[in-house]
Amino acid sequence: MQSPYVSMYLSISTLILTTGSLASYSPATSYLISTCDDATYSNLCLETLLPDVDRINSTPKKSTRLAIAATIAVAQSGSKSITQLSKQPQVWSREANSLDDCSTSIANSVKGLNAALDTTDHLGGGSKSDKESKRVSMVNNIRPVLTAIDTCLKNLQGLRARDVVLNRVQDSMTPLNHLATNAIDLIRRMQF
C-alpha cells in the first residue's frame, strides 16, 4: 500500500531548474519553496503545504500550523492503523500487546501535538525570550511522537516480531516521523 504522501510534486531543485529561478512563481509559492527547502523532507513539505498555498499566503505561522495539523491527522490515522493490525487473527499475542502499547503511545502524543498547535495561536507580543520559550515548548510538544515511534519499533524488534508486522508498522509510522520532523524544522525556522 502506498503512502498518501507519495511524491506528487517535482523536487525543489527540479522546480528551480525548470524555470531558472523562484521569480517565475507567485510570491506565496516562492515562499513555500524556500521554506520547504529548509525542511528535512523537502518534497513532503511541498506535498503537505502546496495545496494550501493561497491560504498560507507567505505566513510562517500558517505554514507551521498546517504542518502540525497534518502531523496530527497522520498520528491519529497511524494509531488506528496499528490498533487494527493488533486485532488481526494472524498477529501473535506478544505482537498484539506491543502493538497496543504502540497505538496508545502514538495516540497519547497527539495531546502534545495539539498543545503545539494551540501555541501557534499565542505567538504575538511578549519579549524575545518569551517567543523563544514558546518555540522551544512547541518543539518539545512534538518530540514525544518521534520518541513513541522509536520506542514502538525498538520494542517490536526486541520481542522479535515477525518482519511482516515490523514492515507494516514502519510503513505506517514513516510518514508520521517525516511530518513531525518537518513540523519541528518549520518551527525552528519560523519568524516571530
Coordinates of N, CA and C in Angstrom, one line a residue:
M1 N 0.8 -1.2 0.0 CA 0.0 0.0 0.0 C 0.9 1.2 0.0
Q2 N 0.6 2.2 -0.8 CA 1.4 3.4 -1.0 C 0.9 4.5 0.0
S3 N 1.9 5.2 0.5 CA 1.6 6.2 1.5 C 0.9 7.4 0.7
P4 N 0.0 8.1 1.5 CA -0.7 9.2 0.9 C 0.3 10.4 0.5
Y5 N 1.5 10.2 1.0 CA 2.5 11.3 0.8 C 3.5 10.9 -0.3
V6 N 3.1 10.1 -1.2 CA 4.0 9.7 -2.3 C 4.2 11.0 -3.1
S7 N 5.4 11.2 -3.6 CA 5.8 12.4 -4.3 C 4.8 12.8 -5.4
M8 N 4.1 13.9 -5.3 CA 3.2 14.4 -6.3 C 3.9 15.6 -7.0
Y9 N 4.8 16.2 -6.4 CA 5.4 17.4 -6.9 C 6.9 17.2 -7.3
L10 N 7.4 17.9 -8.1 CA 8.8 17.8 -8.5 C 9.7 18.3 -7.3
S11 N 10.9 17.8 -7.3 CA 11.8 18.2 -6.3 C 12.0 19.7 -6.4
I12 N 12.5 20.3 -5.3 CA 12.7 21.7 -5.3 C 13.8 22.1 -6.4
S13 N 14.8 21.3 -6.5 CA 15.8 21.7 -7.4 C 15.3 21.6 -8.9
T14 N 14.4 20.6 -9.1 CA 13.8 20.4 -10.5 C 12.9 21.6 -10.7
L15 N 12.2 22.0 -9.7 CA 11.3 23.2 -9.9 C 12.1 24.4 -10.3
I16 N 13.2 24.6 -9.6 CA 14.0 25.8 -9.9 C 14.7 25.7 -11.3
L17 N 15.2 24.5 -11.5 CA 15.9 24.3 -12.8 C 15.0 24.5 -14.0
T18 N 13.7 24.0 -13.9 CA 12.8 24.1 -15.0 C 12.6 25.6 -15.4
T19 N 12.5 26.5 -14.4 CA 12.2 27.8 -14.7 C 13.4 28.8 -14.6
G20 N 14.4 28.3 -14.0 CA 15.6 29.1 -13.8 C 15.6 29.9 -12.5
S21 N 14.5 30.1 -11.9 CA 14.5 30.9 -10.6 C 13.2 30.8 -9.9
L22 N 13.2 31.2 -8.7 CA 11.9 31.3 -8.0 C 11.0 32.4 -8.4
A23 N 11.6 33.4 -9.1 CA 10.9 34.6 -9.5 C 9.7 34.3 -10.4
S24 N 9.7 33.2 -11.1 CA 8.6 32.8 -12.0 C 7.4 32.3 -11.3
Y25 N 7.5 32.1 -10.0 CA 6.3 31.6 -9.2 C 5.7 32.8 -8.5
S26 N 4.5 32.6 -8.0 CA 3.8 33.6 -7.2 C 4.6 33.8 -6.0
P27 N 4.5 34.9 -5.3 CA 5.2 35.1 -4.1 C 4.9 34.1 -3.0
A28 N 3.6 33.6 -2.9 CA 3.3 32.6 -2.0 C 3.9 31.3 -2.2
T29 N 4.0 30.9 -3.5 CA 4.6 29.6 -3.9 C 6.1 29.7 -3.7
S30 N 6.7 30.8 -4.1 CA 8.1 31.0 -3.8 C 8.5 30.9 -2.3
Y31 N 7.6 31.5 -1.5 CA 7.8 31.4 -0.1 C 7.8 30.0 0.4
L32 N 6.8 29.2 -0.1 CA 6.8 27.8 0.3 C 8.0 27.0 -0.2
I33 N 8.4 27.2 -1.4 CA 9.5 26.5 -1.9 C 10.8 26.8 -1.1
S34 N 10.9 28.1 -0.7 CA 12.1 28.5 0.1 C 11.9 27.9 1.5
T35 N 10.8 27.9 2.1 CA 10.5 27.4 3.4 C 10.8 25.9 3.4
C36 N 10.3 25.2 2.5 CA 10.4 23.7 2.4 C 11.8 23.3 2.1
D37 N 12.6 24.2 1.4 CA 14.0 23.9 1.2 C 14.8 23.7 2.5
D38 N 14.3 24.3 3.5 CA 15.0 24.1 4.8 C 14.5 22.9 5.6
A39 N 13.4 22.3 5.2 CA 12.9 21.1 5.9 C 13.7 19.9 5.5
T40 N 13.7 19.0 6.5 CA 14.5 17.7 6.3 C 13.9 16.9 5.1
Y41 N 12.6 16.9 5.0 CA 11.9 16.1 3.9 C 11.2 17.2 3.0
S42 N 12.0 17.8 2.2 CA 11.6 18.9 1.3 C 10.4 18.6 0.5
N43 N 10.4 17.5 -0.2 CA 9.3 17.1 -1.1 C 8.0 16.9 -0.3
L44 N 8.1 16.2 0.8 CA 7.0 16.0 1.6 C 6.4 17.3 2.2
C45 N 7.3 18.3 2.5 CA 6.9 19.6 2.9 C 6.0 20.3 1.8
L46 N 6.5 20.2 0.6 CA 5.8 20.8 -0.5 C 4.4 20.1 -0.7
E47 N 4.5 18.7 -0.7 CA 3.2 18.0 -0.8 C 2.2 18.3 0.2
T48 N 2.7 18.6 1.4 CA 1.8 18.9 2.5 C 1.2 20.3 2.4
L49 N 2.1 21.3 2.0 CA 1.7 22.7 2.1 C 1.2 23.3 0.8
L50 N 1.7 22.8 -0.4 CA 1.3 23.5 -1.6 C -0.2 23.5 -1.9
P51 N -1.0 22.5 -1.5 CA -2.4 22.5 -1.7 C -3.1 23.7 -1.0
D52 N -2.4 24.2 0.0 CA -3.0 25.4 0.8 C -2.2 26.6 0.6
V53 N -1.4 26.7 -0.5 CA -0.5 27.9 -0.7 C -1.3 29.2 -0.6
D54 N -2.5 29.3 -1.1 CA -3.2 30.6 -1.1 C -3.6 30.9 0.4
R55 N -4.0 29.9 1.1 CA -4.4 30.1 2.5 C -3.2 30.5 3.4
I56 N -2.0 29.9 3.1 CA -0.8 30.2 3.8 C -0.4 31.7 3.5
N57 N -0.4 32.0 2.3 CA -0.1 33.4 1.9 C 1.2 34.0 2.5
S58 N 2.2 33.2 2.4 CA 3.6 33.6 2.8 C 3.6 33.9 4.3
T59 N 2.8 33.2 5.1 CA 2.8 33.5 6.6 C 3.4 32.3 7.3
P60 N 4.5 32.5 7.9 CA 5.2 31.4 8.6 C 4.3 30.7 9.7
K61 N 3.5 31.4 10.4 CA 2.6 30.9 11.4 C 1.6 29.9 10.7
K62 N 1.1 30.3 9.6 CA 0.1 29.4 8.9 C 0.7 28.2 8.4
S63 N 1.9 28.3 7.8 CA 2.6 27.1 7.3 C 2.9 26.2 8.4
T64 N 3.3 26.7 9.5 CA 3.7 25.9 10.7 C 2.4 25.2 11.2
R65 N 1.3 25.9 11.3 CA 0.1 25.4 11.8 C -0.4 24.2 10.9
L66 N -0.3 24.4 9.6 CA -0.7 23.3 8.7 C 0.2 22.1 8.8
A67 N 1.5 22.3 9.0 CA 2.4 21.2 9.1 C 2.1 20.4 10.4
I68 N 1.8 21.1 11.5 CA 1.4 20.4 12.7 C 0.1 19.7 12.6
A69 N -0.9 20.4 11.9 CA -2.2 19.8 11.7 C -2.1 18.5 10.9
A70 N -1.2 18.5 9.8 CA -1.0 17.3 9.0 C -0.4 16.2 9.9
T71 N 0.5 16.6 10.8 CA 1.1 15.6 11.7 C 0.1 15.0 12.6
I72 N -0.8 15.8 13.1 CA -1.9 15.3 14.0 C -2.8 14.3 13.2
A73 N -3.1 14.6 12.0 CA -4.0 13.8 11.2 C -3.4 12.4 11.0
V74 N -2.1 12.4 10.6 CA -1.4 11.2 10.4 C -1.1 10.4 11.6
A75 N -0.9 11.1 12.8 CA -0.7 10.4 14.0 C -2.0 9.6 14.4
Q76 N -3.2 10.3 14.2 CA -4.4 9.7 14.6 C -4.7 8.5 13.7
S77 N -4.5 8.6 12.4 CA -4.7 7.5 11.5 C -3.7 6.4 11.7
G78 N -2.5 6.8 12.0 CA -1.4 5.7 12.3 C -1.8 4.9 13.5
S79 N -2.3 5.6 14.5 CA -2.7 4.9 15.8 C -3.8 3.9 15.5
K80 N -4.8 4.4 14.7 CA -5.9 3.5 14.4 C -5.4 2.3 13.5
S81 N -4.5 2.6 12.6 CA -4.0 1.5 11.8 C -3.3 0.4 12.6
I82 N -2.5 0.9 13.6 CA -1.8 -0.1 14.4 C -2.7 -0.9 15.3
T83 N -3.8 -0.2 15.8 CA -4.8 -0.9 16.6 C -5.5 -1.9 15.7
Q84 N -5.8 -1.6 14.5 CA -6.4 -2.6 13.6 C -5.5 -3.8 13.3
L85 N -4.2 -3.5 13.2 CA -3.2 -4.6 12.9 C -3.2 -5.5 14.1
S86 N -3.2 -4.9 15.3 CA -3.1 -5.7 16.6 C -4.3 -6.7 16.7
K87 N -5.4 -6.4 16.1 CA -6.6 -7.2 16.2 C -6.7 -8.3 15.2
Q88 N -5.8 -8.3 14.2 CA -5.9 -9.3 13.2 C -5.5 -10.7 13.7
P89 N -6.2 -11.7 13.3 CA -6.0 -13.1 13.9 C -4.7 -13.6 13.7
Q90 N -4.0 -13.3 12.6 CA -2.6 -13.9 12.4 C -1.5 -13.2 13.2
V91 N -1.9 -12.2 14.0 CA -0.9 -11.5 14.8 C -0.7 -12.3 16.1
W92 N 0.5 -12.6 16.5 CA 0.8 -13.3 17.7 C 0.4 -12.4 18.9
S93 N 0.1 -13.0 20.0 CA -0.4 -12.3 21.2 C 0.7 -11.3 21.7
R94 N 2.0 -11.7 21.7 CA 3.0 -10.8 22.2 C 3.1 -9.6 21.2
E95 N 3.0 -9.8 19.9 CA 3.0 -8.8 18.9 C 1.8 -7.8 19.2
A96 N 0.6 -8.4 19.4 CA -0.6 -7.7 19.6 C -0.5 -6.8 20.8
N97 N 0.1 -7.3 21.9 CA 0.3 -6.5 23.1 C 1.2 -5.3 22.9
S98 N 2.3 -5.6 22.2 CA 3.3 -4.5 21.8 C 2.6 -3.5 20.9
L99 N 1.8 -3.9 19.9 CA 1.1 -3.0 19.0 C 0.1 -2.2 19.8
D100 N -0.6 -2.7 20.7 CA -1.5 -1.9 21.5 C -0.7 -0.8 22.3
D101 N 0.4 -1.2 22.8 CA 1.2 -0.2 23.5 C 1.7 0.9 22.5
C102 N 2.0 0.5 21.3 CA 2.4 1.5 20.3 C 1.3 2.4 20.0
S103 N 0.1 1.8 19.8 CA -1.0 2.6 19.4 C -1.4 3.6 20.5
T104 N -1.3 3.2 21.7 CA -1.6 4.1 22.9 C -0.6 5.2 23.0
S105 N 0.7 4.9 22.8 CA 1.8 5.9 22.8 C 1.6 6.9 21.7
I106 N 1.3 6.5 20.5 CA 1.1 7.4 19.4 C -0.2 8.3 19.7
A107 N -1.2 7.6 20.2 CA -2.5 8.4 20.5 C -2.2 9.4 21.6
N108 N -1.4 9.1 22.6 CA -1.1 10.0 23.7 C -0.3 11.2 23.2
S109 N 0.6 10.9 22.2 CA 1.4 12.0 21.7 C 0.6 13.1 21.0
V110 N -0.6 12.8 20.6 CA -1.4 13.7 19.9 C -1.8 14.9 20.8
K111 N -1.8 14.7 22.1 CA -2.0 15.8 23.1 C -0.9 16.8 23.0
G112 N 0.3 16.4 22.9 CA 1.4 17.3 22.7 C 1.4 18.0 21.4
L113 N 1.0 17.3 20.3 CA 0.8 17.9 19.0 C -0.2 19.0 19.1
N114 N -1.4 18.7 19.7 CA -2.4 19.7 19.9 C -2.0 20.9 20.7
A115 N -1.1 20.6 21.7 CA -0.6 21.8 22.5 C 0.3 22.6 21.7
A116 N 1.1 22.0 20.8 CA 2.0 22.8 19.9 C 1.1 23.6 18.9
L117 N 0.1 23.0 18.4 CA -0.8 23.7 17.5 C -1.5 24.9 18.2
D118 N -1.9 24.7 19.5 CA -2.6 25.8 20.2 C -1.6 26.9 20.5
T119 N -0.3 26.6 20.7 CA 0.7 27.6 21.0 C 0.8 28.6 19.8
T120 N 0.6 28.0 18.6 CA 0.7 28.9 17.4 C -0.3 30.1 17.4
D121 N -1.4 29.9 18.2 CA -2.4 31.0 18.4 C -1.9 32.1 19.3
H122 N -0.8 31.8 20.0 CA -0.4 32.8 21.1 C 1.1 33.2 20.9
L123 N 1.4 33.5 19.7 CA 2.8 33.8 19.4 C 3.1 35.3 19.3
G124 N 2.0 36.1 19.3 CA 2.2 37.6 19.2 C 2.6 38.2 20.6
G125 N 3.2 39.3 20.6 CA 3.5 40.0 21.8 C 4.6 39.3 22.6
G126 N 5.0 40.0 23.7 CA 5.9 39.4 24.6 C 7.4 39.7 24.2
S127 N 8.3 39.4 25.1 CA 9.7 39.7 24.8 C 10.3 38.6 23.8
K128 N 11.5 38.8 23.4 CA 12.1 37.9 22.5 C 12.3 36.5 23.3
S129 N 12.6 36.6 24.6 CA 12.8 35.4 25.3 C 11.5 34.6 25.5
D130 N 10.4 35.4 25.6 CA 9.1 34.7 25.7 C 8.8 34.0 24.4
K131 N 9.1 34.6 23.3 CA 8.8 34.0 22.0 C 9.7 32.8 21.8
E132 N 10.9 32.9 22.2 CA 11.9 31.7 22.1 C 11.4 30.6 23.0
S133 N 10.9 30.9 24.1 CA 10.4 29.9 25.1 C 9.2 29.2 24.4
K134 N 8.3 29.9 23.7 CA 7.2 29.3 23.0 C 7.7 28.4 21.9
R135 N 8.7 28.8 21.2 CA 9.3 28.0 20.1 C 9.8 26.6 20.7
V136 N 10.5 26.7 21.8 CA 11.1 25.5 22.5 C 10.0 24.7 23.0
S137 N 8.9 25.3 23.5 CA 7.8 24.5 24.0 C 7.1 23.7 22.9
M138 N 6.9 24.4 21.7 CA 6.3 23.7 20.6 C 7.1 22.5 20.1
V139 N 8.4 22.7 20.0 CA 9.3 21.6 19.6 C 9.2 20.5 20.6
N140 N 9.3 20.8 21.9 CA 9.2 19.8 23.0 C 7.8 19.1 23.0
N141 N 6.8 19.7 22.5 CA 5.5 19.1 22.5 C 5.4 18.2 21.3
I142 N 6.2 18.3 20.3 CA 6.2 17.5 19.1 C 7.1 16.3 19.3
R143 N 8.2 16.5 20.0 CA 9.2 15.4 20.1 C 8.6 14.1 20.6
P144 N 7.6 14.1 21.5 CA 7.1 12.8 22.0 C 6.6 11.8 21.0
V145 N 6.1 12.4 19.9 CA 5.6 11.5 18.8 C 6.8 10.8 18.2
L146 N 7.9 11.4 18.0 CA 9.1 10.8 17.5 C 9.7 9.7 18.5
T147 N 9.6 10.0 19.8 CA 10.0 9.1 20.8 C 9.1 7.9 20.8
A148 N 7.8 8.1 20.6 CA 6.8 7.0 20.6 C 7.1 6.1 19.4
I149 N 7.4 6.6 18.3 CA 7.6 5.8 17.1 C 8.9 5.0 17.3
D150 N 9.9 5.6 17.8 CA 11.2 4.9 18.0 C 11.0 3.8 19.1
T151 N 10.4 4.1 20.1 CA 10.1 3.1 21.2 C 9.3 1.9 20.7
C152 N 8.3 2.2 19.9 CA 7.4 1.2 19.3 C 8.2 0.3 18.5
L153 N 9.0 0.8 17.6 CA 9.8 -0.1 16.7 C 10.9 -0.9 17.4
K154 N 11.5 -0.2 18.4 CA 12.5 -0.9 19.2 C 11.9 -2.1 20.0
N155 N 10.7 -1.8 20.6 CA 10.1 -2.9 21.4 C 9.7 -4.0 20.5
L156 N 9.1 -3.8 19.3 CA 8.8 -4.8 18.4 C 10.0 -5.6 18.0
Q157 N 11.1 -4.9 17.7 CA 12.3 -5.6 17.3 C 12.9 -6.4 18.5
G158 N 12.8 -5.9 19.7 CA 13.3 -6.6 20.9 C 12.5 -7.9 21.2
L159 N 11.2 -7.9 20.9 CA 10.5 -9.1 21.1 C 10.5 -10.0 19.9
R160 N 11.3 -9.6 18.9 CA 11.5 -10.4 17.7 C 10.1 -10.6 16.9
A161 N 9.4 -9.5 16.8 CA 8.2 -9.5 16.0 C 8.6 -10.0 14.5
R162 N 7.6 -10.6 13.9 CA 7.9 -11.0 12.5 C 8.1 -9.8 11.6
D163 N 8.8 -10.0 10.5 CA 9.1 -9.0 9.6 C 7.9 -8.3 9.0
V164 N 6.9 -9.2 8.7 CA 5.6 -8.6 8.1 C 5.0 -7.6 9.1
V165 N 5.0 -7.8 10.4 CA 4.5 -6.9 11.3 C 5.3 -5.7 11.4
L166 N 6.6 -5.9 11.5 CA 7.6 -4.7 11.6 C 7.4 -3.8 10.4
N167 N 7.3 -4.4 9.2 CA 7.2 -3.7 7.9 C 5.9 -2.9 7.9
R168 N 4.8 -3.5 8.4 CA 3.5 -2.7 8.4 C 3.6 -1.6 9.3
V169 N 4.2 -1.7 10.5 CA 4.3 -0.6 11.4 C 5.2 0.4 10.9
Q170 N 6.3 0.0 10.3 CA 7.2 1.0 9.7 C 6.6 1.8 8.6
D171 N 5.8 1.1 7.7 CA 5.1 1.8 6.6 C 4.1 2.8 7.2
S172 N 3.5 2.4 8.3 CA 2.5 3.3 8.9 C 3.2 4.5 9.6
M173 N 4.3 4.3 10.2 CA 5.0 5.3 11.1 C 5.9 6.2 10.3
T174 N 6.5 5.8 9.2 CA 7.4 6.6 8.5 C 6.9 8.0 8.0
P175 N 5.7 8.0 7.5 CA 5.1 9.3 7.1 C 4.9 10.2 8.4
L176 N 4.5 9.6 9.5 CA 4.4 10.4 10.7 C 5.7 10.9 11.2
N177 N 6.7 10.1 11.2 CA 8.1 10.5 11.6 C 8.5 11.7 10.7
H178 N 8.3 11.6 9.4 CA 8.8 12.6 8.5 C 8.0 13.9 8.7
L179 N 6.7 13.8 8.9 CA 5.9 15.0 9.1 C 6.2 15.7 10.4
A180 N 6.4 15.0 11.4 CA 6.8 15.5 12.7 C 8.2 16.2 12.6
T181 N 9.1 15.6 11.9 CA 10.4 16.2 11.7 C 10.3 17.5 11.0
N182 N 9.5 17.5 9.9 CA 9.3 18.7 9.1 C 8.6 19.8 10.0
A183 N 7.7 19.4 10.8 CA 7.0 20.4 11.7 C 8.0 21.1 12.6
I184 N 8.9 20.3 13.1 CA 10.0 20.9 14.0 C 10.9 21.8 13.2
D185 N 11.2 21.4 12.0 CA 12.0 22.2 11.1 C 11.4 23.6 10.9
L186 N 10.1 23.6 10.6 CA 9.3 24.8 10.3 C 9.2 25.7 11.6
I187 N 9.1 25.1 12.7 CA 9.0 25.8 14.0 C 10.3 26.5 14.2
R188 N 11.4 25.8 14.0 CA 12.7 26.4 14.2 C 13.0 27.5 13.2
R189 N 12.4 27.5 12.1 CA 12.7 28.5 11.0 C 11.7 29.7 11.2
M190 N 10.6 29.5 11.9 CA 9.5 30.5 12.0 C 10.0 31.8 12.6
Q191 N 9.7 32.9 11.9 CA 10.0 34.2 12.4 C 8.8 34.7 13.2
F192 N 9.1 35.4 14.4 CA 8.0 35.9 15.2 C 7.9 37.4 14.9

